[in-house]
Short mmCIF file of C-alpha atoms in Angstrom, two decimals:
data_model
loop_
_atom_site.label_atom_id
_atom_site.label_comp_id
_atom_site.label_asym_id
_atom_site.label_seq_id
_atom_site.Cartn_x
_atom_site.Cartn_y
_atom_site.Cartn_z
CA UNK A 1 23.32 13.52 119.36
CA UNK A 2 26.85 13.00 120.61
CA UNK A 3 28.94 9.90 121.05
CA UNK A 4 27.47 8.29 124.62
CA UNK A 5 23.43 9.48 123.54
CA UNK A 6 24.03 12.17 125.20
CA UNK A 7 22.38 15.82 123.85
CA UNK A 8 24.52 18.98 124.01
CA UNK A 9 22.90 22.01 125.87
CA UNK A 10 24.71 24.72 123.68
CA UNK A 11 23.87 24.78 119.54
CA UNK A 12 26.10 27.73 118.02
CA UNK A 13 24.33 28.53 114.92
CA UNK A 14 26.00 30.36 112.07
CA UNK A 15 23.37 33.01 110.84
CA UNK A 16 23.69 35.68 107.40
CA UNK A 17 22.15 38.77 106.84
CA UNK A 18 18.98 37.30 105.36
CA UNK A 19 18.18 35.99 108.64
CA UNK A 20 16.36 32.94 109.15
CA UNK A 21 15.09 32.53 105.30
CA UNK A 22 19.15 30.96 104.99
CA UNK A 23 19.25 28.67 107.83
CA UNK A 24 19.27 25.10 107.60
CA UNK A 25 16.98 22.84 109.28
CA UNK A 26 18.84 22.13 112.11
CA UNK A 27 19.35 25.76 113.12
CA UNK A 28 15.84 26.43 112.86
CA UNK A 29 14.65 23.48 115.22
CA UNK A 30 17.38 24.71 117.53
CA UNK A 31 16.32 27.91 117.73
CA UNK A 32 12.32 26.99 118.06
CA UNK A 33 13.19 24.65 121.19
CA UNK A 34 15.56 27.33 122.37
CA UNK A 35 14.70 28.57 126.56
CA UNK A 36 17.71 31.19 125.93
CA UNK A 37 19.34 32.96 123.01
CA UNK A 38 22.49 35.24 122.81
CA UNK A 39 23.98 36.88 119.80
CA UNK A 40 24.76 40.43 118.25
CA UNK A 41 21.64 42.73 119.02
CA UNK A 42 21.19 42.67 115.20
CA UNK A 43 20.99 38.89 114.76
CA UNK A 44 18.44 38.62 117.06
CA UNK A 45 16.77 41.28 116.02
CA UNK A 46 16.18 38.90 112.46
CA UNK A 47 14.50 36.13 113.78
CA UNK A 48 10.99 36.90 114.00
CA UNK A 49 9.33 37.33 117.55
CA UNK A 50 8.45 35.01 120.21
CA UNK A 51 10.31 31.68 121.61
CA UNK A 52 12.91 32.09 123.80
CA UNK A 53 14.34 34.73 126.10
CA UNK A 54 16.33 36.63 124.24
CA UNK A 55 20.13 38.49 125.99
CA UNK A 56 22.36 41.04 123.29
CA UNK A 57 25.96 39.26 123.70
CA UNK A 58 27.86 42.09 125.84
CA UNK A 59 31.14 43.92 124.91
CA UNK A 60 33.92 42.71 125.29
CA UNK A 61 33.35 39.95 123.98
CA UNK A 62 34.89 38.22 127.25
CA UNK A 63 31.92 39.50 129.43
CA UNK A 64 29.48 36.84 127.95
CA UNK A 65 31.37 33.76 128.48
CA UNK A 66 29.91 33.30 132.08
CA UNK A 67 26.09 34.39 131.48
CA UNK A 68 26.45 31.88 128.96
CA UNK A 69 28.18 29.17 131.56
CA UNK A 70 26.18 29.91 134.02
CA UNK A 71 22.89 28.37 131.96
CA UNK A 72 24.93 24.96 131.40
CA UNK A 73 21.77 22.26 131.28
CA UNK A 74 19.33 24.50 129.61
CA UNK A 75 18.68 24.69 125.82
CA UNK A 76 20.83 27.45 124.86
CA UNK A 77 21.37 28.91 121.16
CA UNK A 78 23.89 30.99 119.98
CA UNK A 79 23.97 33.14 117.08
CA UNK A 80 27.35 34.09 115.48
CA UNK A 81 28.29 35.43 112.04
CA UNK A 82 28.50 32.86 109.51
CA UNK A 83 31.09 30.42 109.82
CA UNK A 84 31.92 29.92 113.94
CA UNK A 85 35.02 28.89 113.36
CA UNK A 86 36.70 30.64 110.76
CA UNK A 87 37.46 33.73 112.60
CA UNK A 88 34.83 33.25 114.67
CA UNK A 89 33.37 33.10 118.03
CA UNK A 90 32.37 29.36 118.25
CA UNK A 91 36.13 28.28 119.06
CA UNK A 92 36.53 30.68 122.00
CA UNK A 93 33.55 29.36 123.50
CA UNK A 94 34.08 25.82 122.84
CA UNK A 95 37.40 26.21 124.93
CA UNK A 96 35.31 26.44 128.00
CA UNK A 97 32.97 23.23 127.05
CA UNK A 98 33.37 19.62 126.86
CA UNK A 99 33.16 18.08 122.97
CA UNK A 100 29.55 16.47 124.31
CA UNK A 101 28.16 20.18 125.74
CA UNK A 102 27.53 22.26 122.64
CA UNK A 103 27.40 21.32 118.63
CA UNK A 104 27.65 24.03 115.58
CA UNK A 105 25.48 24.27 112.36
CA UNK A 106 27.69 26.92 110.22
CA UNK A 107 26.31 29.17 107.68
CA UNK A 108 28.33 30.19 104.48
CA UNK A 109 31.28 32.40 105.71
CA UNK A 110 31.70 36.14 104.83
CA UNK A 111 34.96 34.93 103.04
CA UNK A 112 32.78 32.14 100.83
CA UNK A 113 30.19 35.01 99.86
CA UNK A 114 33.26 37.62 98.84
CA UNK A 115 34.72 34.69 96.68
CA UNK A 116 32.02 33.76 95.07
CA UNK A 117 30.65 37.42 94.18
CA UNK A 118 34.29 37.96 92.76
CA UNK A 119 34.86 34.59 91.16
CA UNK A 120 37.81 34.53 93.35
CA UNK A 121 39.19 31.03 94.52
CA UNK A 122 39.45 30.78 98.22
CA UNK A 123 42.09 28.18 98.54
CA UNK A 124 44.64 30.56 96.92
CA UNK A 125 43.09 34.12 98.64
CA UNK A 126 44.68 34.62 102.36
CA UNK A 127 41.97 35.12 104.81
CA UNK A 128 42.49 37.74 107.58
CA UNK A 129 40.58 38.67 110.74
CA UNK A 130 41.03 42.03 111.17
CA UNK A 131 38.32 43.14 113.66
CA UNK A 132 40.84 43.49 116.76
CA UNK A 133 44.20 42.95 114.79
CA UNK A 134 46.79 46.24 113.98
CA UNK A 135 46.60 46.31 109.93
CA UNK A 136 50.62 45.90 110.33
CA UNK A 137 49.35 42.25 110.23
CA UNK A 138 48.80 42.82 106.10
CA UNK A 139 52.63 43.11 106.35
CA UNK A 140 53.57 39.53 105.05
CA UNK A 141 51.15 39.04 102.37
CA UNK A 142 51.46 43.00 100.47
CA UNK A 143 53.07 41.82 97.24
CA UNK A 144 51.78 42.54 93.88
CA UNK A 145 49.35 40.08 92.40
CA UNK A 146 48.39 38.61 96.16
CA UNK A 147 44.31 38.48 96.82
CA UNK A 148 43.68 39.01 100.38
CA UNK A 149 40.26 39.46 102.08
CA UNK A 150 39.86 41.27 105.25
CA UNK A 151 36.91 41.41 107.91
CA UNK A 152 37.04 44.98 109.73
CA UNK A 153 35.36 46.53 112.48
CA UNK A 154 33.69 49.25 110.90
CA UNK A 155 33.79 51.82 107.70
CA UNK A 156 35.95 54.07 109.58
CA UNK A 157 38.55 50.68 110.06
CA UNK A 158 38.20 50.23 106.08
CA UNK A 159 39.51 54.19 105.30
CA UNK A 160 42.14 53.22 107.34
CA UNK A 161 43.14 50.10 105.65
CA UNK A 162 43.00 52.49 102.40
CA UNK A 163 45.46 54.91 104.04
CA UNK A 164 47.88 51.94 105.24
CA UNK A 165 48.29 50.68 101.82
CA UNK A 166 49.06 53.91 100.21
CA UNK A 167 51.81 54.73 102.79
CA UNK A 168 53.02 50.93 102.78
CA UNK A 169 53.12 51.81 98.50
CA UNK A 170 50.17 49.45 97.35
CA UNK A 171 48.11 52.77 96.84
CA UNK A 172 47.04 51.19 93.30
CA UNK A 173 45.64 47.78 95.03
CA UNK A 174 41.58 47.46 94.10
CA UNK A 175 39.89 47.31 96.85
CA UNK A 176 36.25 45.59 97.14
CA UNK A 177 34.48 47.35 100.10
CA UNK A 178 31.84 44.34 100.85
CA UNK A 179 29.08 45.42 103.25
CA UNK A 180 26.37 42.95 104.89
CA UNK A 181 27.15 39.73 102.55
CA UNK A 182 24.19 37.72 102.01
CA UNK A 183 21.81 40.24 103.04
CA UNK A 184 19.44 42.29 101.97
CA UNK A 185 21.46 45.01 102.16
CA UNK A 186 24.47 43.26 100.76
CA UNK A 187 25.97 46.43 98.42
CA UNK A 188 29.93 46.12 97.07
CA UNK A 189 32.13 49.40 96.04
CA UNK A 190 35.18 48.81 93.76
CA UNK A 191 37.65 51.92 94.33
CA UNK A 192 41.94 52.11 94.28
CA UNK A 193 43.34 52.53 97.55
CA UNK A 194 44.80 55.48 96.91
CA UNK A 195 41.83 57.26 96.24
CA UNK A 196 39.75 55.92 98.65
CA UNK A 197 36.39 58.75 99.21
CA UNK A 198 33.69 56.00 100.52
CA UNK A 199 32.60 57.62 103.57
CA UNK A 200 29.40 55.40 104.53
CA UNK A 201 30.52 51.82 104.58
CA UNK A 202 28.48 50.59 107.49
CA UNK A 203 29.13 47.08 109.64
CA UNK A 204 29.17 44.37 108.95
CA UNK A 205 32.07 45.01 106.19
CA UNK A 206 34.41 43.51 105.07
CA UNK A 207 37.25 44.22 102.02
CA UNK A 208 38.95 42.01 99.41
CA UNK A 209 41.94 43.76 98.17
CA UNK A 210 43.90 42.94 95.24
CA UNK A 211 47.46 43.71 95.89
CA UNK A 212 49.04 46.19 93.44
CA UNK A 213 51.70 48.67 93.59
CA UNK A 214 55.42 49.26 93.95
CA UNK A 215 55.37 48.75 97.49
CA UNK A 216 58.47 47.13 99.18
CA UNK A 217 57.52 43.33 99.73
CA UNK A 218 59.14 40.94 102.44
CA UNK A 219 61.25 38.31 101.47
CA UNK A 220 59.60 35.16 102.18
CA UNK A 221 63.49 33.18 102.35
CA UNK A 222 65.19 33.32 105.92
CA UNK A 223 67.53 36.32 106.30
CA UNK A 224 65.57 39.43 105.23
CA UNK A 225 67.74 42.73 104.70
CA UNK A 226 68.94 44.41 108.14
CA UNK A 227 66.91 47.23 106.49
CA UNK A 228 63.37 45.60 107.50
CA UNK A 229 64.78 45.97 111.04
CA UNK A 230 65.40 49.04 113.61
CA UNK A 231 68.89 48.59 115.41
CA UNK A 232 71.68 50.21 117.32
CA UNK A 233 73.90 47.58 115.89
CA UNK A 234 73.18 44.77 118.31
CA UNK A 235 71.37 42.59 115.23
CA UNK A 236 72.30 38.89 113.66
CA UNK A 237 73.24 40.44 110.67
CA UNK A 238 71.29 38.86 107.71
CA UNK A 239 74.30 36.24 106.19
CA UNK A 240 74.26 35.03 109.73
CA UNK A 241 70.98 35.24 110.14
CA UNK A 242 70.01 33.28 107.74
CA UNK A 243 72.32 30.49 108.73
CA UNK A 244 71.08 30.72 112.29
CA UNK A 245 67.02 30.17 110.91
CA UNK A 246 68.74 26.87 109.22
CA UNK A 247 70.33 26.15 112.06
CA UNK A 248 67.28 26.11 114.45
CA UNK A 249 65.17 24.74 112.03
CA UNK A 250 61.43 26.14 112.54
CA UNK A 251 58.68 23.83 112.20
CA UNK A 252 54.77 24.32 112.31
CA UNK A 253 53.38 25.27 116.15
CA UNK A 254 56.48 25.76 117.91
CA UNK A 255 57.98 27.98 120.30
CA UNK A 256 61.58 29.49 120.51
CA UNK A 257 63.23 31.34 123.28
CA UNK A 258 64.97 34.07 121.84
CA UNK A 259 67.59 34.80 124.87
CA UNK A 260 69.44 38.11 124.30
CA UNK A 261 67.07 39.57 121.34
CA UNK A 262 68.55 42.95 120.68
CA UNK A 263 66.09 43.65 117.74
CA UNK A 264 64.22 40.69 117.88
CA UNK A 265 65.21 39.82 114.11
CA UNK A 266 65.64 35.81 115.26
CA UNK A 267 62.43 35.72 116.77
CA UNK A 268 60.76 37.51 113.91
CA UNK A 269 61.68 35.52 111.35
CA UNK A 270 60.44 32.51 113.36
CA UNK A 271 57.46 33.58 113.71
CA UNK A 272 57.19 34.52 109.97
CA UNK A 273 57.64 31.27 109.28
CA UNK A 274 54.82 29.58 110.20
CA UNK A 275 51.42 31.49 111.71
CA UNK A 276 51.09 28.96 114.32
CA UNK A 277 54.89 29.85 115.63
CA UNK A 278 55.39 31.31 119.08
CA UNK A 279 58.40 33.10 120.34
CA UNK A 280 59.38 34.66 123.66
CA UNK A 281 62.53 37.28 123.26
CA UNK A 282 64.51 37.77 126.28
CA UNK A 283 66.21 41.30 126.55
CA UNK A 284 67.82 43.08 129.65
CA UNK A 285 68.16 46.77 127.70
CA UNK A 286 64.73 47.96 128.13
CA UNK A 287 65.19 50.35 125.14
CA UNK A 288 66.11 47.51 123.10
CA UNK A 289 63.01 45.61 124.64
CA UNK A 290 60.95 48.17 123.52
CA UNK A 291 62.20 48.09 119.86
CA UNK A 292 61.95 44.42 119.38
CA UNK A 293 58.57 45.23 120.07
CA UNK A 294 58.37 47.93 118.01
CA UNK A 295 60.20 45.80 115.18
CA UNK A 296 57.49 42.84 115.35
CA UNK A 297 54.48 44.98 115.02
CA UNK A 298 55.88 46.69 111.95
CA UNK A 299 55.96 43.24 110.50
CA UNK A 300 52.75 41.59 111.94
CA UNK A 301 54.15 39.47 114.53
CA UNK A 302 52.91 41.93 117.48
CA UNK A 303 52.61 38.34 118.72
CA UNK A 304 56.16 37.97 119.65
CA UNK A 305 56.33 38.22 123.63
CA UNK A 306 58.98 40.39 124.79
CA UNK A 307 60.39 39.46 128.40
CA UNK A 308 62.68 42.63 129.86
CA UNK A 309 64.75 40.69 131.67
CA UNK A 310 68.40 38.62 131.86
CA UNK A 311 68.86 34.82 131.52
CA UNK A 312 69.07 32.78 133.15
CA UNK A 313 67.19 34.63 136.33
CA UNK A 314 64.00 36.10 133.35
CA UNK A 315 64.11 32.37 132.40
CA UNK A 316 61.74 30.93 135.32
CA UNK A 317 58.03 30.30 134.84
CA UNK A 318 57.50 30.21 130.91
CA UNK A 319 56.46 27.92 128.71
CA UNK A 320 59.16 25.40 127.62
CA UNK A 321 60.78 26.03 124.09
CA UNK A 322 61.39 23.49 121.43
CA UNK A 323 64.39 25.80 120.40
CA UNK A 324 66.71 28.06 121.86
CA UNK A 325 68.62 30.52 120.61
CA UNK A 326 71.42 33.01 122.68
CA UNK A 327 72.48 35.93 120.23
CA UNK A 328 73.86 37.57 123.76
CA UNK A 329 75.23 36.69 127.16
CA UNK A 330 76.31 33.00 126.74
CA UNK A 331 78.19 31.80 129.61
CA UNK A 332 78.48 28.97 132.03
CA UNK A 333 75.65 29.67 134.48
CA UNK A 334 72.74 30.12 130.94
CA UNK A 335 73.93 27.05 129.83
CA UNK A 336 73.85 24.81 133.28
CA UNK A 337 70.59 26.73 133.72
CA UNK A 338 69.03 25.06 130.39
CA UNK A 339 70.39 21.68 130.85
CA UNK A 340 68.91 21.61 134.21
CA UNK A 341 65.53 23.02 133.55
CA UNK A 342 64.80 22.27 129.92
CA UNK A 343 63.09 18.78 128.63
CA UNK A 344 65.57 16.81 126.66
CA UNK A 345 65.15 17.07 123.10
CA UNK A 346 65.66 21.43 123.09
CA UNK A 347 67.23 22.17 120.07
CA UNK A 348 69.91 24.88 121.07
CA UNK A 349 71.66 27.21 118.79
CA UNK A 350 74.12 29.91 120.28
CA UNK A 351 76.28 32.52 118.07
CA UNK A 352 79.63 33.37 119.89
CA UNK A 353 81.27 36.31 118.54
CA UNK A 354 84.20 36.93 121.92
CA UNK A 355 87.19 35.29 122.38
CA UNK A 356 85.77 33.93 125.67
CA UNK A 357 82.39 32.94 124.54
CA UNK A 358 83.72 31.12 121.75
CA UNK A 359 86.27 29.22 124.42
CA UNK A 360 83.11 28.50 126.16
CA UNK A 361 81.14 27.17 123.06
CA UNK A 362 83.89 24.74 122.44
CA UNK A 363 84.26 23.57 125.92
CA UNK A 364 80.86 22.62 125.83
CA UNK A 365 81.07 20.80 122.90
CA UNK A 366 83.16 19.07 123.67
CA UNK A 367 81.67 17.65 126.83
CA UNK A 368 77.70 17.71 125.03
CA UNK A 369 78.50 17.39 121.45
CA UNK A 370 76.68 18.99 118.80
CA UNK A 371 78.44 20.70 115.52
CA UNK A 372 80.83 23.91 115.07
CA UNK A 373 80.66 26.12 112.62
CA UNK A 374 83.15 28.90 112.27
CA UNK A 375 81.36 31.75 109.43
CA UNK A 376 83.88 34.26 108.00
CA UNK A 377 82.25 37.10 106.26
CA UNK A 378 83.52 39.78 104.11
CA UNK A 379 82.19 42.23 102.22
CA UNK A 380 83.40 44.75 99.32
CA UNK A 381 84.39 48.06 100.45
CA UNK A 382 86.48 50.98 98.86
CA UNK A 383 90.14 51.41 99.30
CA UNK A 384 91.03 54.94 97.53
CA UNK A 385 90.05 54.55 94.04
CA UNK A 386 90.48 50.98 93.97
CA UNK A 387 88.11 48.25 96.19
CA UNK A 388 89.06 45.63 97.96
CA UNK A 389 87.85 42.72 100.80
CA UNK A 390 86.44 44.13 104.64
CA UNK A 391 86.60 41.12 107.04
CA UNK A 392 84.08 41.19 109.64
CA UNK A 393 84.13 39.31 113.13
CA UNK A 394 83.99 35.65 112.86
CA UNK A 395 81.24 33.69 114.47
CA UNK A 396 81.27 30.56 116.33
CA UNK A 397 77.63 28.83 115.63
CA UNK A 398 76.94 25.67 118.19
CA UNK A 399 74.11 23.59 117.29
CA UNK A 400 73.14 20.76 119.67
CA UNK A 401 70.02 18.89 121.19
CA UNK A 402 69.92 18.82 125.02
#
């Protein structure tokens, strides 16, 4: 019962392998009073016969969500994989409910059972959903010593995992190939990634993987080496870089505009920073587009939403930033564009590296305050035998808050 006395139609039950023998009491009266269940053909193929009528949830995933709506009132039970909401289904269906239309009885997650069959602790293992995701999304967390455990889609997804560590250099990582957790079938393989030969790892599978190898590993500081990043040149080179990252200031769940992206490195790092970060990269050269793309799904931010387009005119229509930063084509119009449009509060951050744009950066500082900051770099570079000091443009940074 729900706040008001009021009974939800929906129950999302969390079911294991072993079928019913592991639900609780809840689930069980659920499912007994249940006029319609949905779920994987194989969960409902573990509850013995009778109650019910029974419907296989359809692929995609998507497809379901208005059989399900469309039985609103009646008592409804859904069986998901262990734990709905930790990588689950029950919080893509709850999005389409009221709080008072549905409630949840989990069962332990596929993540729980791999810890405790390993003796692993959870809180300091990163959890990944990896049924839909590229593997690029491992990117962040390779680094020797690092326990990560995986879901996949299938055996032939867990070979490939194998074959992306050894080309990423984490060849020597142990991986734990964990089939059908809780079940009666439950079976787990302990083999190197590197010499990966298990051939019949059925679903439901899933892999804990403990990171070794000489592998490169990502910095987890702002500024990572322009190496990380395909360029033509048209990148906030890393010193800078880094500076910018303090200078916008990233915090948990929010969005940047990235407004002349080049490589995307600004909005990458962003949305390393936190996994609930969203960034939208603005870039009129659609070959540049296409590698900030390219960039951020090397690194497992394929999240990053590229817009091919020019500011201010590509600008219309998104969602509002918290931050802003221009890395290319500052001028008048961008600016009067933001401080029309934008919510006050923005954070803004724009590099000027011309002789114009910096004119413009202080004439708007002037009128809408905010801090300069003029960065000189230099860096070591041969002169004959001897070596001496290579000055490279200066930058003008302007911070301010519309």
């Amino acid at each position: 019962m729900v706040e008001g006395g009021t009974h939800p139609w929906l129950t999302i039950v969390g079911i294991g392998e072993d079928g019913p023998d592991g639900l609780s009491a809840a689930s069980r009266v659920a499912i007994a009073r249940a006029d319609w269940l949905t779920g994987a053909a194989r969960h409902l193929a573990l509850l013995p016969d009778g109650g019910g009528e029974r419907a296989p949830w359809p692929v995609p995933f998507a497809d379901g969500i208005a059989p399900l709506l469309a039985r609103r009132g009646r008592r409804v039970v859904m069986l998901v994989s262990g734990d709905p909401f930790w990588f689950g289904a029950g919080s893509v269906v709850a999005r389409h409910l009221s709080p008072d239309e549905w409630v949840a009885h989990p069962a332990p997650s596929t993540f729980a059972l791999v810890a405790a069959r390993l003796g692993w602790a959870i809180e300091e293992t990163r959890c990944l959903g990896l049924h839909a995701a590229p593997l690029a999304r491992l990117r962040p967390h390779l680094a020797p010593g690092r326990r990560i455990v995986a879901t996949l889609r299938d055996g032939a997804a867990v070979k490939a995992l194998a074959t992306h560590l050894t080309d990423e250099g984490f060849g020597d990582s142990m991986l734990h190939v964990c089939e059908a957790m809780g079940g009666p079938r439950e079976r787990i393989r302990h083999v190197h990634a590197g010499a990966y030969a298990v051939d019949d790892a059925r679903h439901p599978v899933a892999v804990a993987i403990a990171v070794a190898g000489a592998g490169p590993v990502l910095p987890a500081a702002a500024g990572l080496p322009d190496e990380w990043f395909a360029h033509d040149g048209q990148i906030t080179r890393r010193p800078v870089r880094a500076l910018t990252l303090s200078s916008l200031a990233p915090r948990p769940g929010e969005t940047l505009w990235d407004i002349g992206a080049g490589s995307g490195s600004i909005g990458i790092e962003w949305l390393l920073a936190d996994p609930a970060n969203r960034a939208l990269a603005f870039e009129a050269d659609p070959v540049r587009a296409a590698r900030a793309r390219a960039n951020a799904a090397s690194l497992g931010v394929e999240r990053l939403r590229v817009i091919d387009g020019r500011a201010p005119d590509a600008l219309a229509g998104h969602p509002p930033p918290d931050a802003i930063f221009i890395g290319g084509g500052l001028s008048d119009a961008l600016l009067r564009w933001l401080w029309q449009h934008l919510p006050a509060g923005t954070r803004l951050v724009a590099n000027a590296v011309t002789l114009e744009s910096e004119a413009l950066a202080m004439q708007w500082q002037a009128v809408k305050g905010g801090d300069l900051l003029r960065i000189d770099l230099s860096t070591v570079t041969p002169i004959g035998t001897r070596r001496g000091w290579r000055a490279h443009f200066p930058v003008v940074q302007w911070s301010v808050t519309l």
